[in-house]
Amino acid sequence: MNGRSLLTQGLKYGFVALLDAAALWAVIALLFRGDYILLAVLGIGTLVLNFVILSRRAYPLRFLLPGLVFLFAMVVYPIGYTVNVSLTNLQTGNLLTKAQVIAQLEGRYYLPPQPETFTFWAFRNAQGELALLLTSSDGRTFLSQGNELVPVDLSDPRFVRGEDGTVISFDGYTRLTLPEVYQSLGALEALDLRWGEAHVRLTSVREFGTFLRKYQYLPDQDAILDLETNATYYTKEGYFTSPEGVRIEPGFQIYVGFRNYLDVLTNPGIRADFTRVFGWTLAWSFLSVFFSFAVGLGLAYLLNDPYVRGRFVYRSLLIIPYAMPAFISALVWAGLFNTDLGVINRVLGDLFGVKVRWLQDPMWARTALIFINVWLTYPYMMIVSLGALQSISQELFEAARVDGATSWQRFWRITMPLLWVSVAPLLIGSFAFTFNNFTIIWLVTAGRPAVLGAATPAGATDILISWTYRLAFEGERGNQLGLASAVSIIIFIIIAVISAVNFRFTRALEDVSRSV
């Protein structure tokens, strides 16, 4: 083995050693945290990586593994996570786990009708640690030690008094001034001192008071007991709920099965919104693709004519909308279509005396969106159609011309069938892309204008993907993440069906192409 091979082997084993050391450190940390799922994933991943790097039999996997990792991280895991969320009640008010909610409730306190109050002096030592001297209403003095209150005698020599007779320092602690107390309010509010059964907590900048624990979890009943009212709250649909139907906020996450999917299909309000949004999404996708293809094909047909002068200049100019970033064009067009300040309404007003409510009226807003999307996508259709037209043999047209076929007949009998073989799969792909074209919808109208009586935040121009976003982050009842995830999976299924049709259609067209 030469020196270069030794160096290569040394670098390989050194890399594996560093990787395993980092993985071991992470495994120990995850073990102490109790995150066993992530621990298992990390352990299995580390073993697989060691096998791929060190085993000669796994040599081909060295080239496949990076792609497989990104496939899992960017595709498989997001889909799996979305499916998991869609089966839960995750929404505003149900964001925490049950254990987190129990811990939060058991950390709540209430002020009893006649609480004990304490005046206090706050002290801090060189290490920044706080200590309190508290004096009760009956004159007893207590010193905070950890989370406990310990009775003390201020005549003890360790307590140093000032000229006014009050304690100014003890055991390395120095009394805080009032401004320093205000600066330390966060730390003072976090203090929870035990005094018998009571909890002593800050009530004002001058006083501490006794609080009692509000809730207690009963594991044997899986319920919460209100220690103030003796009411018992049982788990019901992600909340601790009393027999009278009173809920304790916040709720917690639970699995609800296919309830979110059933809500989309059976809940009258959600179903009506879904049907309307889905119908507009289909219309938006079909009309955008149809008009952009019609404009692109028409321009390509004209520019394919060798007798058109300056056609190279026209091609360069007509491709500009495709060359510009879509979000910039969308924002520019949104400004042009502005009802009050837009150039389009100014021109219409000067010529015809009309003022169109482009972004406020549902019909005109949809018209504007289709126009903008056609403007952005017709260059792509023009390029594709131009390439397909140039691939058609001119001999076919010459033969048809000799047989007496008109221009219209040559177009429909020769051009379109041969063009369809190349363009049809791209049209299906464009339909699927437009189906999820969130950018244009959001930048121009943000799904507005609003629809009166809608049960969900579904605007007149919302497509499924923008409606999903608004369900997740703009709902009037909060963020409905579970429902939004269910709609996302429905969109995924629709796009998967479109893709499957596209693949099958492409194979059929390939057979047609081979027979031509």
XYZ file of C-alpha atoms in Angstrom:
516
model
C 0.000 0.000 0.000
C 1.549 3.322 -1.076
C 1.619 6.527 0.901
C -1.345 8.040 -0.940
C -3.562 5.048 -0.122
C -2.497 5.207 3.515
C -3.407 8.880 3.625
C -6.797 8.177 2.033
C -7.531 5.367 4.489
C -6.415 7.517 7.405
C -8.707 10.365 6.349
C -11.621 7.954 5.891
C -11.218 6.317 9.289
C -10.593 9.679 10.918
C -13.832 11.043 9.423
C -15.754 7.990 10.624
C -14.230 8.328 14.101
C -15.234 11.999 14.346
C -18.717 11.184 13.071
C -19.159 8.374 15.590
C -17.872 10.563 18.425
C -20.395 13.282 17.553
C -23.156 10.668 17.252
C -22.228 9.173 20.636
C -22.403 12.598 22.261
C -25.815 13.213 20.682
C -27.044 9.742 21.711
C -26.131 10.384 25.353
C -27.849 13.783 25.280
C -31.009 12.308 23.718
C -30.972 9.444 26.205
C -30.997 11.850 29.152
C -33.776 13.867 27.500
C -35.848 10.732 26.936
C -36.234 11.424 23.196
C -36.133 7.758 22.205
C -37.573 8.107 18.699
C -34.909 10.577 17.593
C -32.351 8.435 19.433
C -33.367 5.388 17.386
C -33.249 7.345 14.109
C -29.808 8.731 14.939
C -28.473 5.326 16.000
C -29.752 3.544 12.897
C -28.520 6.353 10.650
C -25.041 6.225 12.182
C -24.817 2.437 11.758
C -25.944 2.680 8.120
C -23.419 5.439 7.425
C -20.613 3.379 8.991
C -21.613 0.383 6.877
C -21.717 2.428 3.668
C -18.328 4.050 4.277
C -16.441 1.022 5.592
C -17.921 -1.853 3.587
C -16.786 -2.486 0.025
C -20.037 -4.292 -0.752
C -21.934 -1.059 -0.050
C -19.750 1.017 -2.390
C -22.634 1.905 -4.806
C -24.651 3.217 -1.862
C -22.063 5.953 -1.343
C -23.471 7.661 -4.424
C -27.116 6.888 -3.663
C -27.111 7.697 0.058
C -26.936 11.546 -0.211
C -29.902 11.559 -2.568
C -31.828 9.112 -0.392
C -31.155 11.229 2.701
C -32.462 14.372 1.009
C -35.413 12.426 -0.411
C -36.341 11.338 3.098
C -35.686 14.766 4.664
C -37.378 16.878 1.971
C -40.171 14.603 0.716
C -40.939 11.525 2.814
C -40.672 13.142 6.249
C -42.751 16.280 5.401
C -45.481 14.094 3.885
C -45.470 11.765 6.878
C -45.496 14.681 9.328
C -48.386 16.352 7.484
C -50.379 13.110 7.527
C -49.719 12.791 11.265
C -50.858 16.369 11.961
C -53.974 15.870 9.812
C -55.049 13.086 12.175
C -54.854 15.358 15.254
C -56.796 18.317 16.634
C -53.731 20.600 16.409
C -55.031 24.166 16.431
C -54.990 27.315 18.530
C -55.811 26.172 22.063
C -54.561 22.633 21.416
C -50.894 23.191 20.647
C -49.384 21.558 23.748
C -49.057 17.930 24.692
C -51.127 16.575 27.561
C -48.066 16.374 29.842
C -47.240 20.021 29.104
C -50.803 21.117 29.878
C -50.808 19.207 33.182
C -47.477 20.781 34.168
C -48.812 24.226 33.261
C -52.038 23.773 35.223
C -50.247 22.446 38.298
C -48.109 25.582 38.196
C -51.141 27.852 38.594
C -52.061 29.416 41.933
C -54.884 31.447 43.390
C -54.953 34.122 46.074
C -57.005 32.961 49.082
C -59.629 35.321 50.571
C -57.385 36.363 53.511
C -53.782 35.859 52.407
C -50.755 36.487 54.586
C -48.705 39.404 53.326
C -44.997 40.139 53.698
C -42.989 43.284 53.249
C -39.521 42.518 51.953
C -35.999 43.656 51.315
C -34.138 42.161 48.363
C -30.403 41.413 48.493
C -27.854 40.217 45.922
C -24.347 38.799 46.337
C -21.312 39.056 44.051
C -22.437 35.982 42.084
C -25.769 37.656 41.255
C -27.836 35.396 43.526
C -30.928 36.884 45.147
C -32.002 36.552 48.779
C -35.001 38.033 50.547
C -35.746 39.205 54.066
C -39.522 39.078 54.552
C -41.501 40.449 57.470
C -45.003 39.101 58.071
C -47.973 41.162 59.240
C -47.437 39.930 62.831
C -43.768 41.063 62.846
C -41.984 37.736 62.256
C -38.968 37.800 59.950
C -37.989 35.133 57.441
C -34.974 34.616 55.189
C -35.290 32.888 51.822
C -32.976 29.899 51.474
C -33.471 28.120 48.186
C -37.243 27.699 47.884
C -37.914 27.733 51.603
C -38.579 30.477 54.174
C -36.507 30.145 57.333
C -37.319 32.160 60.504
C -34.406 34.426 61.536
C -33.564 36.779 64.388
C -32.405 40.169 63.126
C -30.377 40.640 66.316
C -27.944 38.073 64.898
C -24.560 39.848 64.367
C -24.340 38.694 60.747
C -27.094 41.168 59.862
C -25.477 44.592 59.381
C -27.755 47.550 59.965
C -27.584 51.028 58.484
C -28.122 54.412 60.087
C -31.904 53.998 59.795
C -31.744 50.695 61.696
C -32.679 48.492 58.724
C -30.548 45.607 57.477
C -28.278 46.656 54.625
C -26.144 43.518 54.227
C -25.472 40.003 55.518
C -23.234 37.081 54.540
C -21.939 38.828 51.416
C -25.382 39.968 50.272
C -26.035 43.689 49.717
C -29.474 45.273 49.797
C -30.897 46.442 46.479
C -32.065 49.997 45.957
C -35.588 50.612 44.642
C -34.387 51.134 41.023
C -32.430 47.877 41.299
C -35.573 46.142 42.579
C -37.457 47.338 39.495
C -34.639 45.999 37.301
C -34.910 42.631 39.058
C -38.703 42.295 38.827
C -38.431 39.394 36.389
C -36.309 37.363 38.798
C -38.521 38.317 41.751
C -41.690 37.281 39.926
C -40.116 33.908 39.181
C -39.525 33.152 42.873
C -41.792 30.519 44.401
C -41.114 30.189 48.131
C -42.726 27.464 50.241
C -44.242 28.404 53.589
C -46.110 25.451 54.981
C -48.818 24.510 52.453
C -48.752 27.981 50.919
C -46.608 29.415 48.139
C -45.173 32.867 48.766
C -44.984 34.908 45.556
C -44.592 38.542 44.542
C -47.857 40.489 44.546
C -46.500 44.012 44.110
C -43.195 45.808 44.058
C -43.546 46.219 47.825
C -45.106 42.976 48.974
C -45.105 39.214 48.760
C -48.263 37.243 49.530
C -49.356 33.674 50.110
C -50.912 31.738 47.248
C -52.447 28.288 47.176
C -52.090 25.712 44.455
C -55.036 25.894 42.036
C -55.038 22.492 40.311
C -53.923 18.957 41.031
C -53.691 16.112 38.535
C -55.353 12.829 39.558
C -53.580 10.049 37.626
C -55.976 7.294 38.678
C -58.932 9.243 37.216
C -56.982 11.013 34.474
C -58.611 14.206 35.699
C -57.780 17.639 37.107
C -59.066 18.636 40.552
C -59.722 22.325 41.193
C -58.443 22.753 44.756
C -60.275 26.067 45.119
C -63.764 24.876 44.138
C -63.332 21.075 44.468
C -64.638 20.692 40.903
C -63.228 17.782 38.883
C -62.406 18.131 35.192
C -62.151 15.014 33.017
C -60.462 14.604 29.643
C -62.848 15.158 26.738
C -61.921 15.986 23.128
C -58.547 17.452 24.003
C -59.641 19.475 27.050
C -60.110 18.964 30.749
C -63.872 19.445 30.996
C -66.239 19.482 33.965
C -69.505 17.496 33.921
C -71.266 20.826 33.315
C -69.235 21.369 30.125
C -66.821 24.003 31.467
C -63.374 23.687 29.901
C -59.980 24.561 31.310
C -57.730 26.345 28.852
C -55.418 25.452 27.229
C -56.328 22.144 25.638
C -53.931 19.475 24.455
C -53.260 17.488 21.309
C -55.114 14.244 20.712
C -55.563 11.993 17.720
C -58.999 12.442 16.150
C -58.616 9.963 13.293
C -60.159 11.094 10.009
C -62.376 13.765 11.591
C -60.613 16.613 9.770
C -61.122 14.859 6.431
C -64.758 14.163 7.272
C -65.229 17.850 8.219
C -64.076 18.851 4.743
C -66.626 16.496 3.199
C -69.551 16.588 5.651
C -69.443 19.839 7.674
C -71.863 22.117 5.746
C -69.836 25.309 6.192
C -66.409 23.795 5.478
C -67.779 21.664 2.621
C -69.348 24.730 0.978
C -66.071 26.658 1.227
C -64.069 23.674 -0.044
C -66.419 23.143 -2.997
C -66.297 26.815 -3.973
C -62.515 27.061 -3.611
C -61.971 23.762 -5.435
C -64.220 24.869 -8.302
C -62.342 28.158 -8.682
C -59.014 26.313 -8.470
C -60.019 24.091 -11.401
C -61.291 27.082 -13.387
C -58.165 29.100 -12.569
C -55.871 26.282 -13.644
C -57.778 25.390 -16.817
C -58.340 28.957 -18.044
C -54.759 30.019 -17.286
C -53.306 27.062 -19.177
C -55.819 27.348 -22.039
C -55.285 31.053 -22.695
C -51.518 30.969 -22.165
C -51.249 28.032 -24.584
C -53.541 29.740 -27.107
C -51.527 32.974 -26.982
C -48.191 31.157 -26.956
C -49.151 28.883 -29.861
C -50.511 31.773 -31.898
C -47.334 33.785 -31.459
C -45.169 30.725 -32.133
C -47.116 30.001 -35.330
C -46.568 33.556 -36.534
C -42.902 33.657 -35.556
C -42.254 30.308 -37.220
C -43.094 31.834 -40.569
C -39.762 32.435 -42.356
C -41.264 35.387 -44.248
C -41.866 37.450 -41.082
C -39.239 40.161 -40.883
C -37.502 40.819 -37.582
C -38.888 37.652 -36.010
C -35.743 37.206 -33.906
C -36.303 40.652 -32.404
C -39.952 39.809 -31.723
C -38.952 36.560 -30.038
C -36.522 38.391 -27.758
C -39.118 40.987 -26.786
C -41.941 38.507 -26.245
C -39.852 36.378 -23.901
C -39.306 39.268 -21.435
C -42.226 38.354 -19.083
C -40.724 34.871 -18.723
C -37.269 36.271 -17.977
C -38.454 38.547 -15.152
C -38.952 37.109 -11.635
C -42.601 36.189 -11.211
C -42.979 37.880 -7.811
C -41.753 41.216 -9.223
C -44.157 41.016 -12.154
C -47.011 40.086 -9.813
C -46.358 43.078 -7.571
C -46.110 45.411 -10.584
C -49.402 44.158 -11.994
C -51.033 44.455 -8.561
C -50.102 48.120 -8.617
C -51.348 48.575 -12.185
C -54.702 47.023 -11.263
C -55.098 49.190 -8.149
C -58.628 50.554 -8.185
C -57.819 54.107 -7.105
C -54.219 54.668 -8.198
C -53.599 52.078 -10.907
C -52.669 53.108 -14.449
C -55.232 50.739 -15.988
C -58.155 52.471 -14.294
C -56.736 55.878 -15.181
C -56.677 54.917 -18.863
C -60.175 53.412 -18.689
C -61.420 56.505 -16.913
C -59.956 58.876 -19.502
C -61.242 56.855 -22.472
C -64.585 55.510 -21.286
C -65.277 57.206 -17.961
C -65.395 53.914 -16.038
C -63.667 52.766 -12.874
C -63.393 49.012 -12.505
C -63.052 47.557 -8.986
C -60.358 45.148 -10.106
C -59.261 43.774 -6.732
C -62.498 44.319 -4.775
C -65.075 42.650 -7.026
C -64.781 38.819 -7.162
C -65.348 38.541 -10.928
C -62.881 41.283 -11.857
C -60.321 40.052 -9.321
C -60.415 36.599 -10.906
C -60.185 38.139 -14.368
C -57.136 40.143 -13.337
C -55.467 37.062 -11.861
C -55.983 35.009 -15.024
C -54.685 37.887 -17.162
C -51.563 38.237 -14.997
C -50.880 34.505 -15.031
C -51.317 34.348 -18.809
C -48.886 37.255 -19.134
C -46.319 35.391 -17.041
C -46.707 31.976 -18.708
C -47.388 32.583 -22.402
C -43.625 32.937 -23.206
C -43.055 29.407 -21.915
C -45.853 28.092 -24.116
C -44.475 30.085 -27.024
C -41.010 28.585 -26.627
C -42.346 25.034 -26.303
C -44.704 25.432 -29.259
C -41.999 27.043 -31.391
C -39.663 24.133 -30.769
C -42.405 21.616 -31.540
C -43.388 23.435 -34.760
C -39.821 23.498 -35.992
C -39.563 19.735 -35.463
C -42.429 19.050 -37.901
C -41.193 18.152 -41.374
C -42.083 20.746 -44.018
C -42.574 17.968 -46.546
C -45.904 17.134 -44.888
C -47.158 20.670 -45.469
C -45.919 20.677 -49.075
C -47.717 17.405 -49.792
C -50.921 18.714 -48.218
C -50.657 21.930 -50.217
C -50.286 19.942 -53.424
C -53.404 17.947 -52.474
C -55.316 21.215 -52.157
C -55.542 21.492 -48.374
C -56.269 24.979 -47.062
C -54.179 26.663 -44.355
C -56.890 25.895 -41.808
C -56.991 22.244 -42.818
C -53.186 21.956 -42.680
C -53.226 23.439 -39.183
C -55.880 21.099 -37.780
C -54.994 17.947 -39.705
C -51.170 18.125 -39.555
C -49.884 20.770 -37.142
C -52.130 20.134 -34.144
C -51.911 16.309 -34.059
C -48.110 16.356 -34.304
C -47.859 19.321 -31.935
C -50.097 17.561 -29.423
C -47.630 14.688 -29.085
C -44.945 17.047 -27.733
C -47.059 19.615 -25.937
C -49.813 17.627 -24.198
C -47.659 16.293 -21.324
C -46.324 19.808 -20.734
C -49.864 21.186 -20.614
C -50.801 18.634 -17.962
C -47.667 19.580 -15.985
C -48.543 23.279 -16.365
C -52.054 22.539 -15.097
C -50.606 20.840 -12.008
C -48.192 23.752 -11.430
C -50.927 26.373 -11.808
C -53.163 24.323 -9.493
C -50.672 25.100 -6.688
C -49.499 28.541 -7.837
C -49.586 30.207 -4.426
C -47.280 33.094 -5.388
C -49.517 34.923 -7.858
C -52.661 34.547 -5.762
C -51.008 35.725 -2.566
C -49.046 38.660 -3.981
C -51.911 40.103 -6.035
C -55.073 39.521 -3.970
C -54.029 37.421 -0.919
C -57.190 35.396 -1.625
C -59.448 38.429 -1.219
C -62.062 39.849 -1.533
C -63.751 38.198 1.423
C -66.884 36.104 0.981
C -69.800 36.963 3.268
C -71.015 34.036 5.337
C -67.934 31.888 4.771
C -67.345 29.442 7.618
C -63.576 29.552 7.086
C -61.176 32.247 5.842
C -61.890 31.394 2.197
C -61.821 34.451 -0.049
C -63.272 34.796 -3.533
C -59.888 34.278 -5.225
C -58.433 31.694 -2.852
C -57.237 28.498 -4.487
C -56.778 25.357 -2.419
C -53.159 26.060 -1.479
C -53.801 29.667 -0.371
C -56.941 28.561 1.492
C -54.822 25.964 3.287
C -52.324 28.652 4.291
C -55.065 30.880 5.621
C -56.650 27.989 7.534
C -53.290 27.345 9.164
C -52.344 30.933 10.008
C -55.251 33.352 9.493
C -58.358 31.652 10.851
C -60.783 33.728 12.887
C -60.959 30.851 15.384
C -57.153 30.601 15.441
C -54.706 28.461 13.584
C -56.477 25.281 12.412
C -53.336 23.297 11.649
C -54.976 19.869 11.710
C -57.685 20.874 9.226
C -55.125 22.660 7.026
C -52.962 19.532 6.993
C -55.955 17.438 5.909
C -56.595 19.827 3.015
C -52.884 19.612 2.134
C -53.122 15.826 1.877
C -56.218 16.165 -0.318
C -54.253 18.521 -2.595
C -51.383 16.025 -2.612
C -53.764 13.251 -3.707
C -55.216 15.448 -6.476
C -51.759 16.339 -7.801
C -50.690 12.695 -7.553
C -53.696 11.701 -9.684
C -52.857 14.411 -12.231
C -49.250 13.189 -12.333
C -50.367 9.584 -12.802
C -52.622 10.647 -15.689
C -49.707 12.630 -17.109
C -47.374 9.615 -17.039
C -49.959 7.356 -18.631
C -50.824 9.962 -21.251
C -47.141 10.496 -21.988
C -46.603 6.782 -22.614
C -49.611 6.712 -24.933
C -48.286 9.709 -26.852
C -44.853 8.101 -27.096
C -46.517 5.129 -28.789
C -48.299 7.509 -31.169
C -45.021 9.353 -31.842
C -43.232 6.121 -32.725
C -45.980 5.190 -35.168
C -45.928 8.571 -36.934
